[in-house]
CSV table of C-alpha atoms in Angstrom, one decimal:
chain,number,residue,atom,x,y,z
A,20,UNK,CA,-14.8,21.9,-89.8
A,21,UNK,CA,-15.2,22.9,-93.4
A,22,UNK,CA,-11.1,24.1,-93.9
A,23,UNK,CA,-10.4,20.6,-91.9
A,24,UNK,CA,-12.2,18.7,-94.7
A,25,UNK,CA,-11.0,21.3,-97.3
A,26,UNK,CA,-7.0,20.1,-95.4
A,27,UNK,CA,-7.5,16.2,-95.7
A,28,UNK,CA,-8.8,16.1,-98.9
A,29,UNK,CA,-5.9,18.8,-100.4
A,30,UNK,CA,-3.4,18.5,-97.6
A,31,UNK,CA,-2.6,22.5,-98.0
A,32,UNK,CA,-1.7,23.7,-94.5
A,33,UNK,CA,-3.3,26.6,-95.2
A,34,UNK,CA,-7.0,25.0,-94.7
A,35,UNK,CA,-5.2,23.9,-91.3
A,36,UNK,CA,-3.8,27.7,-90.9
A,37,UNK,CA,-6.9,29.2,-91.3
A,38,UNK,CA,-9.4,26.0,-89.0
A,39,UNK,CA,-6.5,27.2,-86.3
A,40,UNK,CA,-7.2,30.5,-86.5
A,41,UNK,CA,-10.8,29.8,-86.6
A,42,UNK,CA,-10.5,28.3,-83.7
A,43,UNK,CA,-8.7,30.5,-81.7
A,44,UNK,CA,-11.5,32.9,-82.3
A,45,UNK,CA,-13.9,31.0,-81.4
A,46,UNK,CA,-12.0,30.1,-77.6
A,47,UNK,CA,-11.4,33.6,-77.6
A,48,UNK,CA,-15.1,34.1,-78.3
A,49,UNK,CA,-16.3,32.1,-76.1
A,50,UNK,CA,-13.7,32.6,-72.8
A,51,UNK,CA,-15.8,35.3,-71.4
A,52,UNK,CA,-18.9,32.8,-70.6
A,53,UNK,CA,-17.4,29.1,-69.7
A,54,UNK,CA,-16.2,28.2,-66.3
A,55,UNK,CA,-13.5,29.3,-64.3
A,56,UNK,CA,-11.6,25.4,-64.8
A,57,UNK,CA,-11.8,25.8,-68.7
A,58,UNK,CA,-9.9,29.1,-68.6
A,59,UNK,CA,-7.2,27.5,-66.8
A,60,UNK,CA,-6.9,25.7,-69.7
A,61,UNK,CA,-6.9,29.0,-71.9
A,62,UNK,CA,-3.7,30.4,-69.3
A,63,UNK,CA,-1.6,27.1,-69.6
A,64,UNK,CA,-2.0,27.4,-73.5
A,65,UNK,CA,-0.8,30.7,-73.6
A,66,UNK,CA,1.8,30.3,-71.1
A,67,UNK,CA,3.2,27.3,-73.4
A,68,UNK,CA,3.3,29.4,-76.3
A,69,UNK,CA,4.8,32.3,-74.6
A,70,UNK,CA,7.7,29.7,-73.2
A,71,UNK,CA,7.5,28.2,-76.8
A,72,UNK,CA,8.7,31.4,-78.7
A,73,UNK,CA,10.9,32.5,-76.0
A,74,UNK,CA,13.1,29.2,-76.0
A,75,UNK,CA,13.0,27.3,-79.0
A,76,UNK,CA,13.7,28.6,-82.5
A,77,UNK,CA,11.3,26.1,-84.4
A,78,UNK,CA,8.3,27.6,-82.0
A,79,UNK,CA,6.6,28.5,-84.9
A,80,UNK,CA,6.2,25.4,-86.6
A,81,UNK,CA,5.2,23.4,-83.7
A,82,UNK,CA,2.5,26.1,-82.7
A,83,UNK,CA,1.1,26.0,-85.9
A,84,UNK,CA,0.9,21.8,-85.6
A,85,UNK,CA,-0.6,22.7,-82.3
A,86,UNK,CA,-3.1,24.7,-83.6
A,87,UNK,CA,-4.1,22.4,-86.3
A,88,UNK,CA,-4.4,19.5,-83.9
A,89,UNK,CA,-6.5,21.0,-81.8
A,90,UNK,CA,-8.7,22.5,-85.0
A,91,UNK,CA,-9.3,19.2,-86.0
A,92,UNK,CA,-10.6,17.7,-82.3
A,93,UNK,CA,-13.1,20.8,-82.3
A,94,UNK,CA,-13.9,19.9,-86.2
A,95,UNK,CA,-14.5,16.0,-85.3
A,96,UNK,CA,-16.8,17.1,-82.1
A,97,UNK,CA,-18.7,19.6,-84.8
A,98,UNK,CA,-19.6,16.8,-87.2
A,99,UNK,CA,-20.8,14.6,-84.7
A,100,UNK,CA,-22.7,17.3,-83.1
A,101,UNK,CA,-24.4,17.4,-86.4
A,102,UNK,CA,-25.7,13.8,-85.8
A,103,UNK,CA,-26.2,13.7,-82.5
A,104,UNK,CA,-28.8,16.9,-83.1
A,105,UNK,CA,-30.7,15.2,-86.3
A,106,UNK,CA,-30.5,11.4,-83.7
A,107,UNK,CA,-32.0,13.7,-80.8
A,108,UNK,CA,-35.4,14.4,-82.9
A,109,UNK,CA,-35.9,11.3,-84.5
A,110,UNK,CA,-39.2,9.3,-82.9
A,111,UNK,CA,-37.7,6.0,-83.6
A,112,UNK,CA,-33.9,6.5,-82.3
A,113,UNK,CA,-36.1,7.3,-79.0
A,114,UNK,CA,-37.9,4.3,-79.4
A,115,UNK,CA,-35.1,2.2,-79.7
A,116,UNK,CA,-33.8,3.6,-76.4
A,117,UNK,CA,-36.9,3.1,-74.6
A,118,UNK,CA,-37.0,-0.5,-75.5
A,119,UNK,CA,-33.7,-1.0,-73.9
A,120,UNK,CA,-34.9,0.3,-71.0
A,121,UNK,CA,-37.5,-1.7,-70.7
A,122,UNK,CA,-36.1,-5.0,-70.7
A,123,UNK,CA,-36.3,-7.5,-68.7
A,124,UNK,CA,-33.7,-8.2,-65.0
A,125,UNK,CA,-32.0,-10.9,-66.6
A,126,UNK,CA,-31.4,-9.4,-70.3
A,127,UNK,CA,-31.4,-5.4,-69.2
A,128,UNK,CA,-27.7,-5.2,-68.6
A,129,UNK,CA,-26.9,-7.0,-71.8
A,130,UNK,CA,-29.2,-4.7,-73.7
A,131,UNK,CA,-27.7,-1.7,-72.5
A,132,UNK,CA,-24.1,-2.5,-72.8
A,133,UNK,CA,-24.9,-3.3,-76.5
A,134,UNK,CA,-27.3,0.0,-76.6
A,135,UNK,CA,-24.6,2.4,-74.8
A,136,UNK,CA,-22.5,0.9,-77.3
A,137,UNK,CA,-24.5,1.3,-80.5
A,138,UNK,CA,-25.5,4.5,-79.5
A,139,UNK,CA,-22.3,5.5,-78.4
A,140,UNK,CA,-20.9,5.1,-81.9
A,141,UNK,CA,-23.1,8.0,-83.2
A,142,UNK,CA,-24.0,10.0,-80.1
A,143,UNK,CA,-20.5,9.5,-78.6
A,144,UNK,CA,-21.4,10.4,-74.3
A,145,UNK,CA,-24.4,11.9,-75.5
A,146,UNK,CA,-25.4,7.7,-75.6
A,147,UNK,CA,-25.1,8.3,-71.8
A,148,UNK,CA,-27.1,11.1,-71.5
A,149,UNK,CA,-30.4,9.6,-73.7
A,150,UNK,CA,-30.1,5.7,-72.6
A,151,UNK,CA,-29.4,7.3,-68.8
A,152,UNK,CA,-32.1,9.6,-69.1
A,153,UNK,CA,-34.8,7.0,-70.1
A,154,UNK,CA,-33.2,4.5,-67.8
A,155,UNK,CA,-33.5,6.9,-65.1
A,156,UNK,CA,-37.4,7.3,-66.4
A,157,UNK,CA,-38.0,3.3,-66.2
A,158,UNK,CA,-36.4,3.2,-62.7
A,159,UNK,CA,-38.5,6.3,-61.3
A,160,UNK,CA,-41.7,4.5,-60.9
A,161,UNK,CA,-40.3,1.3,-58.7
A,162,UNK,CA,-42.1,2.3,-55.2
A,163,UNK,CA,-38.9,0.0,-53.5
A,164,UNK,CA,-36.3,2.4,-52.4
A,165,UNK,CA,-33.5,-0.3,-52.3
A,166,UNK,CA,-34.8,-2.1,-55.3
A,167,UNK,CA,-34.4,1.4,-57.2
A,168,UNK,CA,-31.3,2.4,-56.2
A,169,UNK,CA,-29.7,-1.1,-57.4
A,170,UNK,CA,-31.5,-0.6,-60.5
A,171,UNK,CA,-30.7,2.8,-61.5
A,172,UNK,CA,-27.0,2.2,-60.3
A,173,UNK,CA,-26.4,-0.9,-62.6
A,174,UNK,CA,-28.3,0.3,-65.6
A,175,UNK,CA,-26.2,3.1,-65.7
A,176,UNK,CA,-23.0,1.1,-65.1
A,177,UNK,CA,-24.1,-0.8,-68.6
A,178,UNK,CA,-24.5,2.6,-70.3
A,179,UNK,CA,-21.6,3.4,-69.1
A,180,UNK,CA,-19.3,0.4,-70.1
A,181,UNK,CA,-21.2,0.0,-73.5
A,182,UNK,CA,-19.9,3.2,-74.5
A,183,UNK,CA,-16.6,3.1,-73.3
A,184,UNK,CA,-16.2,0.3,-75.3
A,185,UNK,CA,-16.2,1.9,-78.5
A,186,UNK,CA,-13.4,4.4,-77.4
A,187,UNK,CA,-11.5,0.9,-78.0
A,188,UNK,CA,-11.9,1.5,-81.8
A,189,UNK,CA,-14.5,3.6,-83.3
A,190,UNK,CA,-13.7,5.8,-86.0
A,191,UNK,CA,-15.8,8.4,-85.2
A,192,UNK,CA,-14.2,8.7,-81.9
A,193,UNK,CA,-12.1,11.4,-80.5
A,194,UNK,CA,-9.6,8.4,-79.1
A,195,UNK,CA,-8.7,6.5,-82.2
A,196,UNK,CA,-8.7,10.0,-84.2
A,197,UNK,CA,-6.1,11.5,-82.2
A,198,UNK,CA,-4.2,8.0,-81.4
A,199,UNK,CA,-4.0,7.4,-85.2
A,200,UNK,CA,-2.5,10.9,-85.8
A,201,UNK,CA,0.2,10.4,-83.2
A,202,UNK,CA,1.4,6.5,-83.3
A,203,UNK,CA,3.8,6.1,-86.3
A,204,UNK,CA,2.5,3.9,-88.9
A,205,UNK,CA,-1.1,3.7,-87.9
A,206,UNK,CA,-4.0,3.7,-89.3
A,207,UNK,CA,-7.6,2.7,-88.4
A,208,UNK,CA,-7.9,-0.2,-90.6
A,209,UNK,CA,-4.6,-1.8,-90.0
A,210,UNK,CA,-5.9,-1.9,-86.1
A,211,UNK,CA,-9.6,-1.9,-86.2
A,212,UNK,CA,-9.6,-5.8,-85.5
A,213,UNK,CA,-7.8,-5.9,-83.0
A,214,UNK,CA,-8.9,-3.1,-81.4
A,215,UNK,CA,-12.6,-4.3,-81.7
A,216,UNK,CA,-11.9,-7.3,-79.9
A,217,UNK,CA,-10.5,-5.0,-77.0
A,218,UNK,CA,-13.9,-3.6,-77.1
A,219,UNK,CA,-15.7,-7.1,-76.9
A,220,UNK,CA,-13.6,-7.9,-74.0
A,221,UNK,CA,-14.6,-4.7,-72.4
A,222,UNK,CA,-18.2,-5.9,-72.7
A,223,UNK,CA,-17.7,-9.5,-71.8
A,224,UNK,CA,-15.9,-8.4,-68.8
A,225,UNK,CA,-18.7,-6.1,-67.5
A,226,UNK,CA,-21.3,-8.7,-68.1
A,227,UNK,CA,-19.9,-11.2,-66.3
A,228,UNK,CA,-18.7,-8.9,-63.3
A,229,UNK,CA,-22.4,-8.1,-63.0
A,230,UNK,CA,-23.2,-11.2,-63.1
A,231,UNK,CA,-21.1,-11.8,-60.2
A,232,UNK,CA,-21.6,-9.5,-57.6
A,233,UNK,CA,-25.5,-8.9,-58.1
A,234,UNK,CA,-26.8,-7.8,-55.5
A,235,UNK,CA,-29.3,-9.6,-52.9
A,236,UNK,CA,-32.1,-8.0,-52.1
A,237,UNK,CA,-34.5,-7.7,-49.0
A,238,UNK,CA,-37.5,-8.6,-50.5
A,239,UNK,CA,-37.5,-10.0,-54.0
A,240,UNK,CA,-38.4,-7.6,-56.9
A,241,UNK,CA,-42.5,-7.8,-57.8
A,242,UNK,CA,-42.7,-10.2,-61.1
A,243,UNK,CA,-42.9,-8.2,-64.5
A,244,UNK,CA,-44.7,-8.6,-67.6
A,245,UNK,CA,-42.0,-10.0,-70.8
A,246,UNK,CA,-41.0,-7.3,-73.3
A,247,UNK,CA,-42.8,-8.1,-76.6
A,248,UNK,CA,-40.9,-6.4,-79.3
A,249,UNK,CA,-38.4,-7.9,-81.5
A,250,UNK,CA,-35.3,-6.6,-81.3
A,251,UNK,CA,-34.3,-6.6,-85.1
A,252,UNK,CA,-37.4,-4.5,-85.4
A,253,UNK,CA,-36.9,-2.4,-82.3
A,254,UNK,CA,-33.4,-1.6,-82.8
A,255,UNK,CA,-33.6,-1.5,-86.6
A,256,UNK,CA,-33.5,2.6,-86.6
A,257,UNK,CA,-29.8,2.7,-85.0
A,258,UNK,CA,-28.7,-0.2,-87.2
A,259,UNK,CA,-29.7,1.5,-90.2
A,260,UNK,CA,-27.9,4.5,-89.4
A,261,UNK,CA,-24.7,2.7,-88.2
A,262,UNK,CA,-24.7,0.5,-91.3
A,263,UNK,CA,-25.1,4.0,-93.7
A,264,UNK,CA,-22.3,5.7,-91.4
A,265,UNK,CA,-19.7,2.9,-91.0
A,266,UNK,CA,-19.7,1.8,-94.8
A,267,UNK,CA,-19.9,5.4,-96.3
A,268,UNK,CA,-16.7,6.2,-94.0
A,269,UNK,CA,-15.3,2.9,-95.5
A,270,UNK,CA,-16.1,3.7,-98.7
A,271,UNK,CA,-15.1,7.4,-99.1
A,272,UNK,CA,-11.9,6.4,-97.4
A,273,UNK,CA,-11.0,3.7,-99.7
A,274,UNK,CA,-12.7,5.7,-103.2
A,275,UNK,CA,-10.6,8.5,-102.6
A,276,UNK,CA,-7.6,7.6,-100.1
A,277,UNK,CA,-8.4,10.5,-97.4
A,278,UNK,CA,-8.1,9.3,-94.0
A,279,UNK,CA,-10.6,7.9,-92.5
A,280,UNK,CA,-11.1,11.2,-90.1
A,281,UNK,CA,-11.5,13.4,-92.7
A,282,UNK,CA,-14.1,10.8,-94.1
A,283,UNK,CA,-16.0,11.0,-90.9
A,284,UNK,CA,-16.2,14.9,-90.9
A,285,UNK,CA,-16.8,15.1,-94.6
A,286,UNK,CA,-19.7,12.1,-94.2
A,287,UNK,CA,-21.3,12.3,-91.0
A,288,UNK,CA,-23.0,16.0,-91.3
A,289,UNK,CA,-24.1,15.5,-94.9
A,290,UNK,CA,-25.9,12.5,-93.6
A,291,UNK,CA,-27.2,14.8,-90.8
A,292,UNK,CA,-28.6,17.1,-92.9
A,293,UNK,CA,-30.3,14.3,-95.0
A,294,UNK,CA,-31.9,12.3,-91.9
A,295,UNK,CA,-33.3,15.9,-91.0
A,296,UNK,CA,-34.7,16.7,-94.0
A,297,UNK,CA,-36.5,13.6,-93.8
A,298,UNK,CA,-38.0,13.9,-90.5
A,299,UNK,CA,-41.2,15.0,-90.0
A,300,UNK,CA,-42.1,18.7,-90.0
A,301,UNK,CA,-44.6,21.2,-89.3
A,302,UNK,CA,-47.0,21.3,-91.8
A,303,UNK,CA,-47.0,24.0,-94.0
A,304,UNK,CA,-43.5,23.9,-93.9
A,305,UNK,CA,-41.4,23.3,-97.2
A,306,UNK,CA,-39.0,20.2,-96.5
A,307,UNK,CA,-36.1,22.8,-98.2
A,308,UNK,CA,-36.8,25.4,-95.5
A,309,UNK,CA,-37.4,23.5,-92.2
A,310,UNK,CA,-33.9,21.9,-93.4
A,311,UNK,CA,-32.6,25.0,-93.4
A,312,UNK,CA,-33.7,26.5,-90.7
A,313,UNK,CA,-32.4,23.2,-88.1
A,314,UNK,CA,-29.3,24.1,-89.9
A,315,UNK,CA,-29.5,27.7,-88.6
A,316,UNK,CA,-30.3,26.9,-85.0
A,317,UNK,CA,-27.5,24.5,-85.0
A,318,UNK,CA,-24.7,27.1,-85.9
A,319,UNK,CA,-26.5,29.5,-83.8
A,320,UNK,CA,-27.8,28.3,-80.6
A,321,UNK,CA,-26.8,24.7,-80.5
A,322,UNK,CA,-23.0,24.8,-81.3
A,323,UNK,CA,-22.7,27.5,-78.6
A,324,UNK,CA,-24.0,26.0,-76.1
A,325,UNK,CA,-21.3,23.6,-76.6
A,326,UNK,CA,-19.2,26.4,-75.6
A,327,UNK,CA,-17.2,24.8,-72.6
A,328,UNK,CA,-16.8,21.5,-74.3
A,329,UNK,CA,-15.3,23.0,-77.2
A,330,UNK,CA,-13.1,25.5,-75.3
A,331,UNK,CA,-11.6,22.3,-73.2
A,332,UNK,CA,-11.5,20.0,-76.5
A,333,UNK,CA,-9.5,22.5,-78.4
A,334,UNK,CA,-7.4,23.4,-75.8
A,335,UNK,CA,-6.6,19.6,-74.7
A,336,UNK,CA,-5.2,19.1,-77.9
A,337,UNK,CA,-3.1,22.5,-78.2
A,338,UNK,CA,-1.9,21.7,-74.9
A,339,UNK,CA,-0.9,18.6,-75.4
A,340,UNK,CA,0.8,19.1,-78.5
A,341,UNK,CA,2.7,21.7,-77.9
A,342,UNK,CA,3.6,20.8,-74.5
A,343,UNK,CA,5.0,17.3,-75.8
A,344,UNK,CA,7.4,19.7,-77.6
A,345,UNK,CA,8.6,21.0,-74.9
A,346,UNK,CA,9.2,18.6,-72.8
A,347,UNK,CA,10.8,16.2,-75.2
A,348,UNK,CA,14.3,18.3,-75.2
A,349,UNK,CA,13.8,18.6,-71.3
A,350,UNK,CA,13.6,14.7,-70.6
A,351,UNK,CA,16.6,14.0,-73.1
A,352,UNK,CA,18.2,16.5,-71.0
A,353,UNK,CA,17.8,14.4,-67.5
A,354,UNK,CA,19.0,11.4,-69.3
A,355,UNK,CA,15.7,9.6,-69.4
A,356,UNK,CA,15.7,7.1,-72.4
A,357,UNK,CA,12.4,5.4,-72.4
A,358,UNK,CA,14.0,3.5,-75.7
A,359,UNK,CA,16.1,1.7,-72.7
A,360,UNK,CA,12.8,0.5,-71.5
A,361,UNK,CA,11.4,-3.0,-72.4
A,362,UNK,CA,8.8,-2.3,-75.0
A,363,UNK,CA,6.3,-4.7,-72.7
A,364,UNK,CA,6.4,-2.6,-70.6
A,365,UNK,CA,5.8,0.7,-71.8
A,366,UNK,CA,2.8,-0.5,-73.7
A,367,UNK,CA,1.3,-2.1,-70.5
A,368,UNK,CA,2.3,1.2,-68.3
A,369,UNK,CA,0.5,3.1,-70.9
A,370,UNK,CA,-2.7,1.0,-69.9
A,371,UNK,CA,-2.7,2.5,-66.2
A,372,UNK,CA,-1.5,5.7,-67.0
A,373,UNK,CA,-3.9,7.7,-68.9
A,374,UNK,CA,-6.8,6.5,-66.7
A,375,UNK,CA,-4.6,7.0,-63.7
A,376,UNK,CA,-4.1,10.5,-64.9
A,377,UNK,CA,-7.9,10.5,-65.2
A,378,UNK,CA,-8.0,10.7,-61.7
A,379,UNK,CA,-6.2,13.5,-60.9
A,380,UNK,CA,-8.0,15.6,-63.7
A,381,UNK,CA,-6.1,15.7,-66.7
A,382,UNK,CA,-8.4,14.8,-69.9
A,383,UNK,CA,-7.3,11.9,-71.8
A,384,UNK,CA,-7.1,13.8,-74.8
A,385,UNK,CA,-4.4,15.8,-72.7
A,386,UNK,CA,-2.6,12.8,-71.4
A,387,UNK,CA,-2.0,10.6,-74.4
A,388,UNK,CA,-1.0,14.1,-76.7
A,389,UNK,CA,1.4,14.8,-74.1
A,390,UNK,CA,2.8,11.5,-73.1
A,391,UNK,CA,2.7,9.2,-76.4
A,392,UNK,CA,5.2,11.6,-78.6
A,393,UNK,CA,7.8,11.0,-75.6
A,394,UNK,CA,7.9,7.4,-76.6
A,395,UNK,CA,10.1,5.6,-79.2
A,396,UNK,CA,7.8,4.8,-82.1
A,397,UNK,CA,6.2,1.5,-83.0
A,398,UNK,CA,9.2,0.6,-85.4
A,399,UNK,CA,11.7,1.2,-82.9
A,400,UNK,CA,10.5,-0.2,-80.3
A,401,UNK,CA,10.2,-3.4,-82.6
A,402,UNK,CA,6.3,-4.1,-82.0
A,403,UNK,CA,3.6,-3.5,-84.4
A,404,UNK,CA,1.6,-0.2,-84.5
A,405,UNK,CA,-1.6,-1.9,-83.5
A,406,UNK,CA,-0.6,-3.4,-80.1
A,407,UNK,CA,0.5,0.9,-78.8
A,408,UNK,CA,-2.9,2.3,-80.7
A,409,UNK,CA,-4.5,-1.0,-78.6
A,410,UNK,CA,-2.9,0.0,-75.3
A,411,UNK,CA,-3.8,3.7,-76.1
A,412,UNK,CA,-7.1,3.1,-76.6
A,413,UNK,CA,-8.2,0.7,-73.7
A,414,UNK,CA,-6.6,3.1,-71.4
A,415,UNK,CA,-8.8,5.8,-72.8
A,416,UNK,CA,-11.5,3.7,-72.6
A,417,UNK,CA,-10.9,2.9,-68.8
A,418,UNK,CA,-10.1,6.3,-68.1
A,419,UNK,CA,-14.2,6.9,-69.6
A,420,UNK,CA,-15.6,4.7,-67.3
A,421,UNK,CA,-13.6,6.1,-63.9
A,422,UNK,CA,-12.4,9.4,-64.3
A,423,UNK,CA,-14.7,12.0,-62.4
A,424,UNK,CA,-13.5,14.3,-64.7
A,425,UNK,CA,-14.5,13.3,-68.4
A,426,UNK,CA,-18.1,13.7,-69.5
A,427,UNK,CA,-20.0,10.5,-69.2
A,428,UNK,CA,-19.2,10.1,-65.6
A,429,UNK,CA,-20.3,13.3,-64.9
A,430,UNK,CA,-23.6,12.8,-66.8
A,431,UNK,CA,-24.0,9.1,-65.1
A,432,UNK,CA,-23.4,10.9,-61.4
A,433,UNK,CA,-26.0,13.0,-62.6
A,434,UNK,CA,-28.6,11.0,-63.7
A,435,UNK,CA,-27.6,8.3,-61.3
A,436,UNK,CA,-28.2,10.9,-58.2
A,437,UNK,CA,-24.4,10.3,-56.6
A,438,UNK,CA,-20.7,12.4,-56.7
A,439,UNK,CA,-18.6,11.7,-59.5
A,440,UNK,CA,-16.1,9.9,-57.7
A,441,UNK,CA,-18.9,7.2,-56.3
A,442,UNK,CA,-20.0,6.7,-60.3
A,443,UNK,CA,-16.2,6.6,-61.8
A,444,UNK,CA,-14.2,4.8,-59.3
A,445,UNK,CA,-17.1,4.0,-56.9
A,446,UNK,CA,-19.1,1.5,-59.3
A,447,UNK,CA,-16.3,0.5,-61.5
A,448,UNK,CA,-13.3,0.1,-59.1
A,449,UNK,CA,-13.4,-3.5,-59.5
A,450,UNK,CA,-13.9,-3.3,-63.2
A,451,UNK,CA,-10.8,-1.3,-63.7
A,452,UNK,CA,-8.6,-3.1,-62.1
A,453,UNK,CA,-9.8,-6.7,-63.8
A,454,UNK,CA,-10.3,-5.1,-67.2
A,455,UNK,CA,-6.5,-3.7,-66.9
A,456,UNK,CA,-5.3,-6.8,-66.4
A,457,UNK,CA,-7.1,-8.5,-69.3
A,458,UNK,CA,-5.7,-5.4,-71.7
A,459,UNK,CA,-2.6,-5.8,-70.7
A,460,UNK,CA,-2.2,-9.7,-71.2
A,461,UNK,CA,-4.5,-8.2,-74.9
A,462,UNK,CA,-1.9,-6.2,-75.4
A,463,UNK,CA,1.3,-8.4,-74.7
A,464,UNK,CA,-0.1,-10.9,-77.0
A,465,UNK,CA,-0.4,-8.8,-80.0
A,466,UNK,CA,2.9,-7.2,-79.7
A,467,UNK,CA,4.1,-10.4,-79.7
A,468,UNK,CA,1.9,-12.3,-82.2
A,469,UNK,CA,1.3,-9.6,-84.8
């Protein structure tokens, strides 16, 4: 993490050299203890190189571009790591959650959408895993069987769309990091708008898909006492944080010109260690030392237990990079011109793709770093930058809510008590296949309005 800041703020490949090399220790450090799938990830990405170097003469290059793409996924997940640890001890971030929860039949789903969403900005799926775990909490006390099983389904169906939502256009997010590294003339606040907007839609559309097909029940739910704290001051915690997060990004990006990633990574863990050092400690305990020592146990026992995530984050984005470089000569080889295609088209396909892909496995980060560099760029395709990075995104953001695959349906199957497939495709079937359609008229429209 610290040679990728050291890399955007110098731009000497070397940082990038040495935060590959890094992390090729680190996967190699950590192969001997993760699961069986993530080593087949390992395999693939050696295989690639090995087919690299024996067929193409640039190998090196493109392995090292590789390598420095996949460094900077693992140093992005690191610094929000950071946060995510410092938001996990904080009494009144866990407040905030619980007063989600607790809301009322007719306002819950809108307060967790907004909540997964919020907290999804900071916590990326780990939003899933608090929200879900005290929704999960609320629900286990309802003595109705059927009443609890309808709760617990679409509370986490909330969580769940709130946070793929910001996947649409946060810029802490692995999705718009990546996308903005690989679309041509991107950048996060050339698309931020409209890639927001793709975000409310996401939102609007879930609330009113609820809305329709709420379920009847049996007997009607037992009456319950209104929720009596303001939001402003409930919620004022997260808002607080997002408010110091977003507008330092924004600010150190504009101050000194560095990308808005290298913003995040540079911001987002100093903050970290600030928030921590000002939450309460044992006493006895000097504020400089218990700092230090959460710092400690971070590097040491919490970073490792992230051992599989990283393993499969890194090697996503190897993968994909270097496996776009292969492929490219081979598909100009069978005479496939996607420049022949309408432009419409290919933004709209790219849509269903990625979460289509979802479903047979392949991580988004995967799909769009091997399929996007296959396509003509923005310019000649004649559309503007924002409507592929919008079309990227949404269909990473679908791909969130339905693949049984990612993380945060994993974690909602989980807390939710079903199979992945019932809490990806299962609850949001219908979703996908509305919300598609509405991304892909979003999309159309900005390609040809922008």
């Amino acid at each position: 993490m610290l040679c990728m800041i050291a890399l955007e703020y110098t731009q000497a490949h070397i940082f990038g050299g040495l935060a590959g090399a890094f992390s090729v220790l680190s996967v190699m450090v950590f192969a001997p203890r993760i699961q069986t799938s993530r080593l087949a990830f390992v395999a693939i990405g050696a295989g690639l190189t090995v087919w690299a170097a024996a067929t193409r003469p640039d190998w090196t290059e493109a392995t090292l571009t590789a390598l420095e793409r996949g460094a900077m996924i693992v140093a992005l997940f690191t610094a929000l790591s950071a946060i995510r640890n410092a938001a996990m001890g904080s009494a009144g971030i866990l407040a905030c959650g619980r007063f989600l929860a607790r809301q009322p039949p007719g306002l819950r789903y809108t307060a967790l959408t907004i909540g997964g969403h919020l907290f999804g900005l900071i916590l990326l799926y780990g939003s899933i895993s608090l929200l879900g775990s005290l929704a999960a909490e609320s629900t286990a006390k309802e003595a109705d069987a059927e009443l609890r099983r309808h709760r617990i389904r679409r509370m986490m169906v909330a969580i769940q769309r709130g946070f793929a939502s910001t996947l649409c256009w946060s810029p802490l997010g692995f999705s718009m990091a990546i996308t903005i590294t690989i679309v041509p003339g991107a950048s996060w606040s050339s698309v931020a708008i409209p890639c927001l907007i793709s975000a409310v839609l996401m939102m609007a559309t879930g609330w009113a898909l609820d809305a329709i097909f709420k379920p009847r029940l049996a007997t009607p739910p037992p009456p319950r006492l209104p929720e009596t704290g303001r939001w402003l001051v409930q919620l004022r915690p997260l808002l607080v944080l997002l408010a110091v997060i977003i507008s330092g990004v924004l600010a150190l990006h504009l101050l000194t010109g560095v990308e808005v990633i290298g913003a995040v990574m540079s911001l987002v863990p100093a903050a970290a260690i600030l928030w921590i050092a000002m939450q309460p400690r044992p006493r006895g305990t000097g504020r400089m030392s218990w700092t230090a020592d959460r710092i400690m146990l971070f590097v040491t026992r919490d970073v490792p237990h992230y051992r599989g995530e990283i393993v499969l984050l890194f090697m996503a984005g190897f993968i994909g990079s270097l496996g776009s470089f292969l492929l490219l000569p081979l598909v100009q080889a069978q005479g496939l011109d996607f420049g022949a295609l309408p432009p419409l088209l290919l933004i709209v396909s790219i849509i269903w793709i990625v979460p289509l892909t979802g479903q047979l496995g392949m991580n988004p980060i995967l799909a769009v770093s091997l399929l996007v560099p296959l396509l003509p760029s923005p310019e000649t395709m004649g559309i503007p930058p924002a409507a592929l990075v919008a079309a990227i995104t949404g269909g990473w953001a679908l791909a969130g809510t339905t693949s049984p695959f990612t993380a945060s349906v994993l974690i909602a199957a989980t807390l939710g008590r079903v199979t992945p497939r019932e809490a990806g495709i299962g609850w949001n079937g219908v979703y996908i296949l509305v919300m598609g359609a509405i991304l892909s008229l979003w999309v159309v429209a900005l390609a040809m309005l922008l």
